[in-house]
Amino acid sequence: MVLMAPCKHIKFGLLNAGSLGTKQDEFLIAMGNHSVDIMAINETWLRSGEEDRAPSISGYKFKHIPRPVSTRGGRGGGVAFYIRNGINARVRAHPEHSTVEQLWLGLTVNKTKLLIGTAYRPPWQDLELFLDAITASVSALGPYDNIILLGDLNVNLLNSNSSKTRQLMDFFGNFNLVQTVTVATHLVNDSCSLIDIICTDALTRNVEVNHISELGHHAFITCETVFRKPKCKPRIVRFRPLADILPDYFKTDLNAIPWSDIGDLDDVDAMVQIFNTYITQLFDLHAPMKRKTYYKRPTPWITDNIRLMFRLRDEARQRSRETRLPHHKQYYLDLKHEAAAALVREKSAYFKKKYQRAKQRSQTIMAKSKIRCSP
């Protein structure tokens, strides 16, 4: 899953087409004008086997999932991606859901793993059911470095006081996603709404909402993601590689130290100073100081499973706050305790293993050298 040529950004697009079988010339012109790399389409209105009805765009591959037959007989709906040739994005198999329309891609750009998804939520579909299905997919398709979700979710984010808006924004917050579209995307006569979204935890720029009346009521939205990781301040650790000490040579040099010189001194401070000097010189010879630079603090005990458990805990907490139902609260509390206990177990196991290894190395050195230090 790599790009054929290195690049620092990818241009994504989103359009609710309201049928790919119509307005094809206008769509082809828009694609040519905006030079999108990966274009998400909602409401293709293509049934299974009808992919040939979609406009064929030179230089692009077409990936499509129709609306399930179990949902309104398969009429309407459907989600798809147009992917520029040379971008080797692969379709990822997500957990099946009988009613939620979604399609996911995996892609690696400059060693950054991306999870790219598009999903369509009809106005009549329960929002919590929809978000639960998306959560299950995002959780199952890890690990990844960044996620990009595009789609018409039919929640008007311009109405910040509605419960659905708050529910959707909380969902974004749980995954640390930023909703990049800030102006109306759907225009009908004198009314407008922001229902088409592009949200991501990657760096973005040049978000454009293009209202092309010939394409319908939904805007043609584009956004560039920038894959340049911010520099973090390195952490420098200085240490002595005690495990590299050769016990026989160490013992020989230790016994060669004139310890009697220390006993002949009358001043205690001078004795301590000379003792420290001898010891420092000995270890400088056999285990000279080394320096290692860490660009982020290692936390190997925070595994992918731990991250998933804490993510599920946060979602359960949010649902408990919203519904105030006793069984939702109890589920959150149980998950909270289990997540905390799992973190303690992972961390304890890690440091116990580190301690045992250090102890074994120390015992090995002492057993071989049998050091006896006497003035």
PDB file of C-alpha atoms in Angstrom, residues 29-224:
ATOM      1  CA  ILE A  29     -15.464  18.619 -15.874  1.00  0.00           C
ATOM      2  CA  ALA A  30     -15.404  19.182 -12.099  1.00  0.00           C
ATOM      3  CA  MET A  31     -12.984  16.290 -11.618  1.00  0.00           C
ATOM      4  CA  GLY A  32     -10.703  17.728 -14.282  1.00  0.00           C
ATOM      5  CA  ASN A  33     -10.833  21.235 -12.843  1.00  0.00           C
ATOM      6  CA  HIS A  34     -10.099  20.248  -9.247  1.00  0.00           C
ATOM      7  CA  SER A  35      -7.524  17.478  -9.841  1.00  0.00           C
ATOM      8  CA  VAL A  36      -8.642  15.281  -6.945  1.00  0.00           C
ATOM      9  CA  ASP A  37      -6.496  12.274  -5.995  1.00  0.00           C
ATOM     10  CA  ILE A  38      -9.153  10.322  -4.068  1.00  0.00           C
ATOM     11  CA  MET A  39     -12.807  11.258  -4.595  1.00  0.00           C
ATOM     12  CA  ALA A  40     -15.542   9.927  -2.303  1.00  0.00           C
ATOM     13  CA  ILE A  41     -19.033   9.600  -3.763  1.00  0.00           C
ATOM     14  CA  ASN A  42     -22.257   9.195  -1.778  1.00  0.00           C
ATOM     15  CA  GLU A  43     -25.643   8.196  -3.218  1.00  0.00           C
ATOM     16  CA  THR A  44     -24.340   6.579  -6.389  1.00  0.00           C
ATOM     17  CA  TRP A  45     -27.763   5.032  -6.994  1.00  0.00           C
ATOM     18  CA  LEU A  46     -26.026   2.078  -8.617  1.00  0.00           C
ATOM     19  CA  ARG A  47     -27.183  -1.442  -7.879  1.00  0.00           C
ATOM     20  CA  SER A  48     -24.844  -4.420  -7.732  1.00  0.00           C
ATOM     21  CA  GLY A  49     -23.489  -5.103 -11.225  1.00  0.00           C
ATOM     22  CA  GLU A  50     -24.327  -1.620 -12.515  1.00  0.00           C
ATOM     23  CA  GLU A  51     -20.835  -0.139 -12.031  1.00  0.00           C
ATOM     24  CA  ASP A  52     -20.551   0.340 -15.825  1.00  0.00           C
ATOM     25  CA  ARG A  53     -23.197   3.071 -15.534  1.00  0.00           C
ATOM     26  CA  ALA A  54     -20.774   5.224 -13.525  1.00  0.00           C
ATOM     27  CA  PRO A  55     -18.806   7.788 -15.541  1.00  0.00           C
ATOM     28  CA  SER A  56     -15.440   6.399 -16.615  1.00  0.00           C
ATOM     29  CA  ILE A  57     -12.668   8.862 -15.760  1.00  0.00           C
ATOM     30  CA  SER A  58      -9.337   8.475 -17.524  1.00  0.00           C
ATOM     31  CA  GLY A  59      -6.558   7.841 -15.024  1.00  0.00           C
ATOM     32  CA  TYR A  60      -8.841   6.709 -12.177  1.00  0.00           C
ATOM     33  CA  LYS A  61      -9.997   3.406 -10.687  1.00  0.00           C
ATOM     34  CA  PHE A  62     -13.577   3.032  -9.437  1.00  0.00           C
ATOM     35  CA  LYS A  63     -14.441   1.168  -6.203  1.00  0.00           C
ATOM     36  CA  HIS A  64     -18.094   0.817  -5.243  1.00  0.00           C
ATOM     37  CA  ILE A  65     -20.391  -0.739  -2.655  1.00  0.00           C
ATOM     38  CA  PRO A  66     -24.129  -0.622  -3.474  1.00  0.00           C
ATOM     39  CA  ARG A  67     -26.923  -0.206  -0.963  1.00  0.00           C
ATOM     40  CA  PRO A  68     -27.842  -3.626   0.491  1.00  0.00           C
ATOM     41  CA  VAL A  69     -30.941  -5.222  -1.001  1.00  0.00           C
ATOM     42  CA  SER A  70     -32.260  -5.566   2.563  1.00  0.00           C
ATOM     43  CA  THR A  71     -32.487  -1.751   2.750  1.00  0.00           C
ATOM     44  CA  ARG A  72     -35.444  -0.465   0.719  1.00  0.00           C
ATOM     45  CA  GLY A  73     -34.863  -3.113  -1.902  1.00  0.00           C
ATOM     46  CA  GLY A  74     -31.418  -1.731  -2.710  1.00  0.00           C
ATOM     47  CA  ARG A  75     -32.852   1.436  -4.282  1.00  0.00           C
ATOM     48  CA  GLY A  76     -30.789   4.616  -3.985  1.00  0.00           C
ATOM     49  CA  GLY A  77     -27.790   4.972  -1.700  1.00  0.00           C
ATOM     50  CA  GLY A  78     -24.425   3.438  -2.499  1.00  0.00           C
ATOM     51  CA  VAL A  79     -20.913   4.698  -1.728  1.00  0.00           C
ATOM     52  CA  ALA A  80     -17.799   4.755  -3.904  1.00  0.00           C
ATOM     53  CA  PHE A  81     -14.276   6.054  -4.429  1.00  0.00           C
ATOM     54  CA  TYR A  82     -12.518   7.287  -7.545  1.00  0.00           C
ATOM     55  CA  ILE A  83      -8.777   6.663  -6.980  1.00  0.00           C
ATOM     56  CA  ARG A  84      -6.103   8.192  -9.180  1.00  0.00           C
ATOM     57  CA  ASN A  85      -3.838   5.656 -10.899  1.00  0.00           C
ATOM     58  CA  GLY A  86      -0.502   5.371  -9.115  1.00  0.00           C
ATOM     59  CA  ILE A  87      -2.117   5.639  -5.695  1.00  0.00           C
ATOM     60  CA  ASN A  88      -2.184   2.043  -4.512  1.00  0.00           C
ATOM     61  CA  ALA A  89      -5.024   2.319  -2.042  1.00  0.00           C
ATOM     62  CA  ARG A  90      -6.596  -1.014  -1.205  1.00  0.00           C
ATOM     63  CA  VAL A  91     -10.133  -1.739  -0.118  1.00  0.00           C
ATOM     64  CA  ARG A  92     -10.233  -2.835   3.527  1.00  0.00           C
ATOM     65  CA  ALA A  93     -12.832  -5.361   4.667  1.00  0.00           C
ATOM     66  CA  HIS A  94     -14.830  -3.774   7.489  1.00  0.00           C
ATOM     67  CA  PRO A  95     -17.238  -5.449   9.941  1.00  0.00           C
ATOM     68  CA  GLU A  96     -20.465  -6.082   8.075  1.00  0.00           C
ATOM     69  CA  HIS A  97     -23.549  -4.091   9.015  1.00  0.00           C
ATOM     70  CA  SER A  98     -26.900  -4.778   7.413  1.00  0.00           C
ATOM     71  CA  THR A  99     -27.936  -1.137   6.947  1.00  0.00           C
ATOM     72  CA  VAL A 100     -24.928   1.200   7.280  1.00  0.00           C
ATOM     73  CA  GLU A 101     -23.335   2.106   3.923  1.00  0.00           C
ATOM     74  CA  GLN A 102     -19.560   2.488   4.180  1.00  0.00           C
ATOM     75  CA  LEU A 103     -16.366   1.803   2.228  1.00  0.00           C
ATOM     76  CA  TRP A 104     -12.802   1.876   3.602  1.00  0.00           C
ATOM     77  CA  LEU A 105      -9.368   2.133   2.002  1.00  0.00           C
ATOM     78  CA  GLY A 106      -5.864   1.544   3.335  1.00  0.00           C
ATOM     79  CA  LEU A 107      -2.958   3.596   2.037  1.00  0.00           C
ATOM     80  CA  THR A 108       0.627   4.335   3.084  1.00  0.00           C
ATOM     81  CA  VAL A 109       2.147   7.726   2.287  1.00  0.00           C
ATOM     82  CA  ASN A 110       5.743   8.487   3.299  1.00  0.00           C
ATOM     83  CA  LYS A 111       5.619   5.684   5.891  1.00  0.00           C
ATOM     84  CA  THR A 112       2.350   7.107   7.281  1.00  0.00           C
ATOM     85  CA  LYS A 113      -0.496   4.574   7.413  1.00  0.00           C
ATOM     86  CA  LEU A 114      -3.851   6.082   6.440  1.00  0.00           C
ATOM     87  CA  LEU A 115      -7.342   4.748   6.983  1.00  0.00           C
ATOM     88  CA  ILE A 116      -9.699   6.429   4.524  1.00  0.00           C
ATOM     89  CA  GLY A 117     -13.437   5.910   4.735  1.00  0.00           C
ATOM     90  CA  THR A 118     -16.625   7.205   3.208  1.00  0.00           C
ATOM     91  CA  ALA A 119     -20.056   6.615   4.693  1.00  0.00           C
ATOM     92  CA  TYR A 120     -23.577   7.763   3.908  1.00  0.00           C
ATOM     93  CA  ARG A 121     -26.320   8.143   6.506  1.00  0.00           C
ATOM     94  CA  PRO A 122     -29.846   8.611   5.119  1.00  0.00           C
ATOM     95  CA  PRO A 123     -32.056  11.065   7.060  1.00  0.00           C
ATOM     96  CA  TRP A 124     -34.246   8.238   8.333  1.00  0.00           C
ATOM     97  CA  GLN A 125     -31.391   6.164   9.792  1.00  0.00           C
ATOM     98  CA  ASP A 126     -30.786   6.189  13.560  1.00  0.00           C
ATOM     99  CA  LEU A 127     -27.653   8.256  14.252  1.00  0.00           C
ATOM    100  CA  GLU A 128     -26.452   6.155  17.194  1.00  0.00           C
ATOM    101  CA  LEU A 129     -26.738   2.962  15.152  1.00  0.00           C
ATOM    102  CA  PHE A 130     -24.758   4.610  12.350  1.00  0.00           C
ATOM    103  CA  LEU A 131     -21.988   5.884  14.639  1.00  0.00           C
ATOM    104  CA  ASP A 132     -21.737   2.522  16.409  1.00  0.00           C
ATOM    105  CA  ALA A 133     -21.124   0.845  13.045  1.00  0.00           C
ATOM    106  CA  ILE A 134     -18.456   3.393  12.082  1.00  0.00           C
ATOM    107  CA  THR A 135     -16.815   2.982  15.496  1.00  0.00           C
ATOM    108  CA  ALA A 136     -16.693  -0.788  15.036  1.00  0.00           C
ATOM    109  CA  SER A 137     -15.035  -0.372  11.638  1.00  0.00           C
ATOM    110  CA  VAL A 138     -12.452   2.166  12.811  1.00  0.00           C
ATOM    111  CA  SER A 139     -11.593  -0.014  15.807  1.00  0.00           C
ATOM    112  CA  ALA A 140     -11.289  -3.177  13.726  1.00  0.00           C
ATOM    113  CA  LEU A 141      -9.207  -1.682  10.913  1.00  0.00           C
ATOM    114  CA  GLY A 142      -6.312  -0.424  13.065  1.00  0.00           C
ATOM    115  CA  PRO A 143      -3.493   0.160  13.558  1.00  0.00           C
ATOM    116  CA  TYR A 144      -3.122   3.351  11.526  1.00  0.00           C
ATOM    117  CA  ASP A 145      -1.411   6.730  11.911  1.00  0.00           C
ATOM    118  CA  ASN A 146      -4.191   8.953  10.559  1.00  0.00           C
ATOM    119  CA  ILE A 147      -7.851   8.555   9.684  1.00  0.00           C
ATOM    120  CA  ILE A 148      -9.874  10.473   7.103  1.00  0.00           C
ATOM    121  CA  LEU A 149     -13.671  10.150   7.023  1.00  0.00           C
ATOM    122  CA  LEU A 150     -15.779  11.725   4.277  1.00  0.00           C
ATOM    123  CA  GLY A 151     -19.531  11.562   3.842  1.00  0.00           C
ATOM    124  CA  ASP A 152     -23.023  13.009   3.880  1.00  0.00           C
ATOM    125  CA  LEU A 153     -24.214  12.292   7.419  1.00  0.00           C
ATOM    126  CA  ASN A 154     -27.436  14.345   7.190  1.00  0.00           C
ATOM    127  CA  VAL A 155     -26.753  16.177  10.451  1.00  0.00           C
ATOM    128  CA  ASN A 156     -26.808  19.962  10.063  1.00  0.00           C
ATOM    129  CA  LEU A 157     -23.693  21.115  11.898  1.00  0.00           C
ATOM    130  CA  LEU A 158     -24.762  24.746  11.466  1.00  0.00           C
ATOM    131  CA  ASN A 159     -27.374  24.001  14.137  1.00  0.00           C
ATOM    132  CA  SER A 160     -24.939  23.738  17.031  1.00  0.00           C
ATOM    133  CA  ASN A 161     -27.691  23.399  19.637  1.00  0.00           C
ATOM    134  CA  SER A 162     -29.263  20.229  18.264  1.00  0.00           C
ATOM    135  CA  SER A 163     -28.727  16.953  20.089  1.00  0.00           C
ATOM    136  CA  LYS A 164     -27.592  15.232  16.883  1.00  0.00           C
ATOM    137  CA  THR A 165     -24.925  17.872  16.287  1.00  0.00           C
ATOM    138  CA  ARG A 166     -23.610  17.427  19.817  1.00  0.00           C
ATOM    139  CA  GLN A 167     -23.685  13.653  19.419  1.00  0.00           C
ATOM    140  CA  LEU A 168     -21.736  13.842  16.166  1.00  0.00           C
ATOM    141  CA  MET A 169     -19.162  16.307  17.520  1.00  0.00           C
ATOM    142  CA  ASP A 170     -18.633  14.070  20.550  1.00  0.00           C
ATOM    143  CA  PHE A 171     -17.989  11.187  18.162  1.00  0.00           C
ATOM    144  CA  PHE A 172     -15.353  13.258  16.363  1.00  0.00           C
ATOM    145  CA  GLY A 173     -13.794  14.178  19.695  1.00  0.00           C
ATOM    146  CA  ASN A 174     -13.547  10.556  20.801  1.00  0.00           C
ATOM    147  CA  PHE A 175     -11.311   9.831  17.810  1.00  0.00           C
ATOM    148  CA  ASN A 176      -9.489  13.194  17.937  1.00  0.00           C
ATOM    149  CA  LEU A 177     -10.919  14.123  14.534  1.00  0.00           C
ATOM    150  CA  VAL A 178     -11.265  17.696  13.298  1.00  0.00           C
ATOM    151  CA  GLN A 179     -14.265  18.500  11.100  1.00  0.00           C
ATOM    152  CA  THR A 180     -12.657  20.656   8.406  1.00  0.00           C
ATOM    153  CA  VAL A 181     -15.762  21.935   6.568  1.00  0.00           C
ATOM    154  CA  THR A 182     -17.152  25.114   8.150  1.00  0.00           C
ATOM    155  CA  VAL A 183     -19.669  26.501   5.628  1.00  0.00           C
ATOM    156  CA  ALA A 184     -22.944  25.263   4.163  1.00  0.00           C
ATOM    157  CA  THR A 185     -22.637  22.321   1.774  1.00  0.00           C
ATOM    158  CA  HIS A 186     -26.282  21.744   0.819  1.00  0.00           C
ATOM    159  CA  LEU A 187     -28.397  24.481  -0.769  1.00  0.00           C
ATOM    160  CA  VAL A 188     -32.111  24.155  -1.559  1.00  0.00           C
ATOM    161  CA  ASN A 189     -33.861  27.389  -2.555  1.00  0.00           C
ATOM    162  CA  ASP A 190     -33.341  29.755   0.400  1.00  0.00           C
ATOM    163  CA  SER A 191     -32.329  27.100   2.939  1.00  0.00           C
ATOM    164  CA  CYS A 192     -28.811  25.868   3.581  1.00  0.00           C
ATOM    165  CA  SER A 193     -27.184  23.255   5.792  1.00  0.00           C
ATOM    166  CA  LEU A 194     -23.783  21.729   6.523  1.00  0.00           C
ATOM    167  CA  ILE A 195     -24.312  17.995   6.197  1.00  0.00           C
ATOM    168  CA  ASP A 196     -21.343  16.898   4.052  1.00  0.00           C
ATOM    169  CA  ILE A 197     -18.212  16.494   6.158  1.00  0.00           C
ATOM    170  CA  ILE A 198     -14.503  15.764   5.865  1.00  0.00           C
ATOM    171  CA  CYS A 199     -12.976  15.003   9.249  1.00  0.00           C
ATOM    172  CA  THR A 200      -9.446  13.860  10.020  1.00  0.00           C
ATOM    173  CA  ASP A 201      -6.653  13.888  12.579  1.00  0.00           C
ATOM    174  CA  ALA A 202      -4.082  14.686   9.865  1.00  0.00           C
ATOM    175  CA  LEU A 203      -2.823  18.164   9.010  1.00  0.00           C
ATOM    176  CA  THR A 204      -5.033  19.800   6.359  1.00  0.00           C
ATOM    177  CA  ARG A 205      -5.063  22.850   4.118  1.00  0.00           C
ATOM    178  CA  ASN A 206      -7.025  24.409   1.255  1.00  0.00           C
ATOM    179  CA  VAL A 207     -10.510  23.216   2.201  1.00  0.00           C
ATOM    180  CA  GLU A 208     -12.809  24.333  -0.633  1.00  0.00           C
ATOM    181  CA  VAL A 209     -16.602  24.094  -0.844  1.00  0.00           C
ATOM    182  CA  ASN A 210     -17.593  24.523  -4.480  1.00  0.00           C
ATOM    183  CA  HIS A 211     -21.298  24.968  -5.212  1.00  0.00           C
ATOM    184  CA  ILE A 212     -21.806  23.761  -8.778  1.00  0.00           C
ATOM    185  CA  SER A 213     -25.520  24.023  -9.451  1.00  0.00           C
ATOM    186  CA  GLU A 214     -25.308  21.688 -12.443  1.00  0.00           C
ATOM    187  CA  LEU A 215     -24.230  18.870 -10.102  1.00  0.00           C
ATOM    188  CA  GLY A 216     -27.221  19.269  -7.793  1.00  0.00           C
ATOM    189  CA  HIS A 217     -27.844  20.632  -4.318  1.00  0.00           C
ATOM    190  CA  HIS A 218     -24.674  19.231  -2.722  1.00  0.00           C
ATOM    191  CA  ALA A 219     -21.316  21.000  -2.920  1.00  0.00           C
ATOM    192  CA  PHE A 220     -18.214  19.541  -4.542  1.00  0.00           C
ATOM    193  CA  ILE A 221     -15.792  19.610  -1.579  1.00  0.00           C
ATOM    194  CA  THR A 222     -12.010  19.250  -1.724  1.00  0.00           C
ATOM    195  CA  CYS A 223      -9.317  19.218   0.949  1.00  0.00           C
ATOM    196  CA  GLU A 224      -5.573  18.583   1.006  1.00  0.00           C
TER     197      GLU A 224
END
